[in-house]
Tab-separated table of N, CA, C and O in Angstrom:
chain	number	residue	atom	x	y	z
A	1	UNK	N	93.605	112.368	140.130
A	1	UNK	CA	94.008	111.398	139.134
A	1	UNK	C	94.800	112.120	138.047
A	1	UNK	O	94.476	113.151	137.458
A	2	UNK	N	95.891	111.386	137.896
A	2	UNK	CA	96.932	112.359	136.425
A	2	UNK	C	96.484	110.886	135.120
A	2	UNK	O	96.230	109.683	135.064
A	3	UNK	N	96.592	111.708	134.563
A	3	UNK	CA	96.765	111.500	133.221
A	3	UNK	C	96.964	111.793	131.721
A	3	UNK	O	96.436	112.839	131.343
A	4	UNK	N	97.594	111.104	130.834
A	4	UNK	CA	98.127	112.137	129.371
A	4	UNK	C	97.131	111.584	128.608
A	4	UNK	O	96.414	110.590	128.721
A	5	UNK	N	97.270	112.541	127.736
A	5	UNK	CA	96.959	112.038	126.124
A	5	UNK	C	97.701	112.024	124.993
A	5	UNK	O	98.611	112.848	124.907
A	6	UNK	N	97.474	111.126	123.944
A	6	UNK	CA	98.866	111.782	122.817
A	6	UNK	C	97.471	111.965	121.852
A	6	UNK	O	96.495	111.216	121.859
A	7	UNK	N	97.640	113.003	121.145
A	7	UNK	CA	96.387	113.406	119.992
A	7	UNK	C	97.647	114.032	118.376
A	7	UNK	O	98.348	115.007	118.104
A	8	UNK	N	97.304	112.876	117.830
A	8	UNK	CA	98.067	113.482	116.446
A	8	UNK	C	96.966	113.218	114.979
A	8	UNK	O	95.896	112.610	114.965
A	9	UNK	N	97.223	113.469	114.560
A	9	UNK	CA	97.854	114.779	113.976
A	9	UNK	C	97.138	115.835	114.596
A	9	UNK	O	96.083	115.535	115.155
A	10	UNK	N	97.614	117.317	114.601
A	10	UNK	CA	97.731	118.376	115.397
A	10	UNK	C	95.929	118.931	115.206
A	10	UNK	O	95.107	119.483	115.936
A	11	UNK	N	95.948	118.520	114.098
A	11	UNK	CA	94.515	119.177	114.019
A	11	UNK	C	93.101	118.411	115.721
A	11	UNK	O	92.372	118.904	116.582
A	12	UNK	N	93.409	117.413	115.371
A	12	UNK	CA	92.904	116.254	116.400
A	12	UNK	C	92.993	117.227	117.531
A	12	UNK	O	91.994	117.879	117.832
A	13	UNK	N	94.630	117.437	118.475
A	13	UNK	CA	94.824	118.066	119.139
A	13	UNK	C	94.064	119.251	119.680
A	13	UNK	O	93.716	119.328	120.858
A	14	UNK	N	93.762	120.398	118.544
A	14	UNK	CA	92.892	121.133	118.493
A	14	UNK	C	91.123	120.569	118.744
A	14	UNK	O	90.343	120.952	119.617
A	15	UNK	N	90.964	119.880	117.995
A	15	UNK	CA	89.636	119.440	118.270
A	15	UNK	C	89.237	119.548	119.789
A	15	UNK	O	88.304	120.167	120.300
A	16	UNK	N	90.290	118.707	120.407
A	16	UNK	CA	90.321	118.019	121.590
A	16	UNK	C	90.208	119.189	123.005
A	16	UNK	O	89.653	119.123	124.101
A	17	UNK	N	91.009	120.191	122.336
A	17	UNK	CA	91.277	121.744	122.985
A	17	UNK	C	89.989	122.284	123.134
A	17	UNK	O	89.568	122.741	124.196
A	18	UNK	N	89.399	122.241	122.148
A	18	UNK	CA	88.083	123.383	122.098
A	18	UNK	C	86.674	122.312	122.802
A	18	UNK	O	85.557	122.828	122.855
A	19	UNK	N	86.807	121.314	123.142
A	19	UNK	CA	85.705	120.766	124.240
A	19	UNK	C	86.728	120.291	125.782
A	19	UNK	O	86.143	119.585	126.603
A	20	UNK	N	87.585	120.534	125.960
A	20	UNK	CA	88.038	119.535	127.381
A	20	UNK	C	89.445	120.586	127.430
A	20	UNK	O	90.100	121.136	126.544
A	21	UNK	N	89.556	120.551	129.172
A	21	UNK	CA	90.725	121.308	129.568
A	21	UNK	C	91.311	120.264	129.767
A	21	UNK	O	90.977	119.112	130.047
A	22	UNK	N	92.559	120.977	129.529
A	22	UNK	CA	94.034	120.601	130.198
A	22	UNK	C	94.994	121.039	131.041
A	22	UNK	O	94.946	122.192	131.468
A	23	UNK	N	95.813	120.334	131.331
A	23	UNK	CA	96.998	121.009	132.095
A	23	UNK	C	98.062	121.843	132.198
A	23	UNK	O	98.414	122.671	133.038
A	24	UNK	N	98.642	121.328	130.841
A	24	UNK	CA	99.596	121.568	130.141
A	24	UNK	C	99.735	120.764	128.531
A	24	UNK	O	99.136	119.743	128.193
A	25	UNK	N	100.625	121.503	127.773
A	25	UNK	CA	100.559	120.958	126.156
A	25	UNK	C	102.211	120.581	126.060
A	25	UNK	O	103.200	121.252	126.358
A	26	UNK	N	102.124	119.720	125.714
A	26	UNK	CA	103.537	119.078	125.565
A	26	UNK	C	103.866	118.851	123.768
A	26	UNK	O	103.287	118.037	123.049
A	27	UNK	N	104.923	119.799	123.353
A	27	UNK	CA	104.198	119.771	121.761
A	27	UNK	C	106.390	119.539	120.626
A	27	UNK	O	107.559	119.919	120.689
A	28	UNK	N	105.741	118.943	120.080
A	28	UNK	CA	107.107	119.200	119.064
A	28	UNK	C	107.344	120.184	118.030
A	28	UNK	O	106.374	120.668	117.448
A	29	UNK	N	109.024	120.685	117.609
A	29	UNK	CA	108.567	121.932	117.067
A	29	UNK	C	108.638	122.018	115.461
A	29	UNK	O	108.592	122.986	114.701
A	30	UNK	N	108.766	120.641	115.235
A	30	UNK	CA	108.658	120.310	114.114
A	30	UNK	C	107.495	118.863	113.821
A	30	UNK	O	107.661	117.734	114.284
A	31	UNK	N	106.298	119.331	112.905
A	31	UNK	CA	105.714	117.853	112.854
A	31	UNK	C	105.021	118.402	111.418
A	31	UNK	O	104.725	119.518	110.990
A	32	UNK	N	104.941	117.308	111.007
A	32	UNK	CA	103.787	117.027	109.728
A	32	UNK	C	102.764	118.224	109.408
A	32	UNK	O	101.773	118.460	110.100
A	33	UNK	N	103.090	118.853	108.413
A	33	UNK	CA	101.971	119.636	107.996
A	33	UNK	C	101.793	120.931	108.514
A	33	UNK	O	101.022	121.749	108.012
A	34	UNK	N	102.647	121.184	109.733
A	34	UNK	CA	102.082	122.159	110.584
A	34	UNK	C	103.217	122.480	111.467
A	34	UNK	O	103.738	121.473	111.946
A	35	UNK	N	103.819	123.759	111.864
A	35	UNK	CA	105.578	123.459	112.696
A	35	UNK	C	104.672	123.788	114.522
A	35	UNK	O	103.597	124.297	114.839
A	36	UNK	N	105.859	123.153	115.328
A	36	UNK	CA	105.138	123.518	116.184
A	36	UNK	C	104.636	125.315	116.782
A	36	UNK	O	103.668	125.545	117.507
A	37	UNK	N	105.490	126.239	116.293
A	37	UNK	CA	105.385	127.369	116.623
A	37	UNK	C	103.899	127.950	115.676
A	37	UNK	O	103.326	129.007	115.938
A	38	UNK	N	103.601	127.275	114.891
A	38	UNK	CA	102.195	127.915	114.133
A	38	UNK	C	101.121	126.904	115.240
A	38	UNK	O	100.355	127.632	115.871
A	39	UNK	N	101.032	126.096	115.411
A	39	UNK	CA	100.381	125.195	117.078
A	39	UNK	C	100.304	125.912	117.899
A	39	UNK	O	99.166	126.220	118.252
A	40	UNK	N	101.105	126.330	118.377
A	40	UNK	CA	101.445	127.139	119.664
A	40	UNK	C	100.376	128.514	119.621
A	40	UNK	O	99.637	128.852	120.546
A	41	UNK	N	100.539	129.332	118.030
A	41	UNK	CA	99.922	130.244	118.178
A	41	UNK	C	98.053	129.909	118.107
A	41	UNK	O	97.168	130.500	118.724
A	42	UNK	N	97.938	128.872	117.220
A	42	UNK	CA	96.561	128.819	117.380
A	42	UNK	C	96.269	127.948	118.196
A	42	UNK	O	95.288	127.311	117.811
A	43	UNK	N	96.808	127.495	119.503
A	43	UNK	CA	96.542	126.840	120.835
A	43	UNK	C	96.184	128.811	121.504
A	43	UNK	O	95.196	129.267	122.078
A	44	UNK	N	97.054	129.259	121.215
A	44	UNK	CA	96.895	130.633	122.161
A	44	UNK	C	95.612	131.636	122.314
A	44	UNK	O	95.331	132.539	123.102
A	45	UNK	N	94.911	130.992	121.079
A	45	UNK	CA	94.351	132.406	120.102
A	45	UNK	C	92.903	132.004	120.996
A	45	UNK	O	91.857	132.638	120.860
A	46	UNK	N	93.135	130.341	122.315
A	46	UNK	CA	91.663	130.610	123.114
A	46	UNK	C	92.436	129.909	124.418
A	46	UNK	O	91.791	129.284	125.259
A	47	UNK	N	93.644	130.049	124.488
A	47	UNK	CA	93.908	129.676	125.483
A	47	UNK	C	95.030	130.212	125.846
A	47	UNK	O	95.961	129.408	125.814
A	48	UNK	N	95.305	131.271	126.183
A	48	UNK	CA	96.524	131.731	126.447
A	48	UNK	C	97.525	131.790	127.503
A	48	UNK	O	98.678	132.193	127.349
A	49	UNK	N	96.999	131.355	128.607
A	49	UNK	CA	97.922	131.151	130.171
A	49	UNK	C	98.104	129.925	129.975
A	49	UNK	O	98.693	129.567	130.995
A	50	UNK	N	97.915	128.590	128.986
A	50	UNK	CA	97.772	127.247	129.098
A	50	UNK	C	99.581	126.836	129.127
A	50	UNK	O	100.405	127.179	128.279
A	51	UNK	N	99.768	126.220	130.062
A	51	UNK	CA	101.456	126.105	129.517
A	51	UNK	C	101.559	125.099	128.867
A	51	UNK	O	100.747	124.174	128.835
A	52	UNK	N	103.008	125.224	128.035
A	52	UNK	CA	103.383	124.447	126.884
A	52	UNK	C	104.486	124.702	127.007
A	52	UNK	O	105.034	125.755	127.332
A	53	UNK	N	104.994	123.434	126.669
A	53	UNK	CA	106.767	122.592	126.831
A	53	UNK	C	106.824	122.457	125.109
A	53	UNK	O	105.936	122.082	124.343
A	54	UNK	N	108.423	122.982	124.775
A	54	UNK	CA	108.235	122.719	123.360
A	54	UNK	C	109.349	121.934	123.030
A	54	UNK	O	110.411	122.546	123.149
A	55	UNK	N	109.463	120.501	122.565
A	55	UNK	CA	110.612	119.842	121.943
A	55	UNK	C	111.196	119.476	121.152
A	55	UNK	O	110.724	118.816	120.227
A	56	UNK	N	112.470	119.806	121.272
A	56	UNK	CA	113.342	119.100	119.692
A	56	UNK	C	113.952	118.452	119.601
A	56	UNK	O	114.472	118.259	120.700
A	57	UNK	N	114.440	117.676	118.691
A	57	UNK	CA	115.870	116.781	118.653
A	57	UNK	C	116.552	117.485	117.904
A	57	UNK	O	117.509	116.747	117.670
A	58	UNK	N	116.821	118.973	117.037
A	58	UNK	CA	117.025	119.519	116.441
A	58	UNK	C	117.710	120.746	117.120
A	58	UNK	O	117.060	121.541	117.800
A	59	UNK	N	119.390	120.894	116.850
A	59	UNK	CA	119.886	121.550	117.531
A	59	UNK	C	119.408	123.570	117.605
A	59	UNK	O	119.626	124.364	118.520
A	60	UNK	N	118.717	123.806	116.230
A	60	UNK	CA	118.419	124.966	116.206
A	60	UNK	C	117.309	125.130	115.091
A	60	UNK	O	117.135	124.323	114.178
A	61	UNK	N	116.664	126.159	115.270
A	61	UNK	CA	115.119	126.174	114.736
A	61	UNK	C	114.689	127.634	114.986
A	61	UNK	O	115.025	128.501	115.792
A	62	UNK	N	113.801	127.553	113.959
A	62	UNK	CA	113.330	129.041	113.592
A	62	UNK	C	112.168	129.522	113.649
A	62	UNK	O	111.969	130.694	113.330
């Protein structure tokens, strides 16, 4: 069986991380409060082979 989730705000996300696996993290690299590259690192810091797709509408980013 496939299925997604959408979990926002990012903290949620996290919550969600630290009781239940996933597949993959599908993440933006800009959001509210938090960019996606600081996400990314504390997604890593207990999950580190987990893959993650990162998106923008934003032609360049730092």
């Amino acid at each position: 069986m496939s299925s997604s989730l959408f979990l926002q705000p990012w903290s949620k996300a996290l919550d969600y991380l630290s009781a239940h696996m996933v597949d993959a993290i599908i993440t933006d690299i800009r959001m509210r409060k938090m960019d996606g590259l600081t996400f990314i690192r504390k997604v890593r810091q207990h999950h580190k082979h987990l893959p993650i797709l990162i998106i923008s509408g934003y032609g360049e980013f730092q």
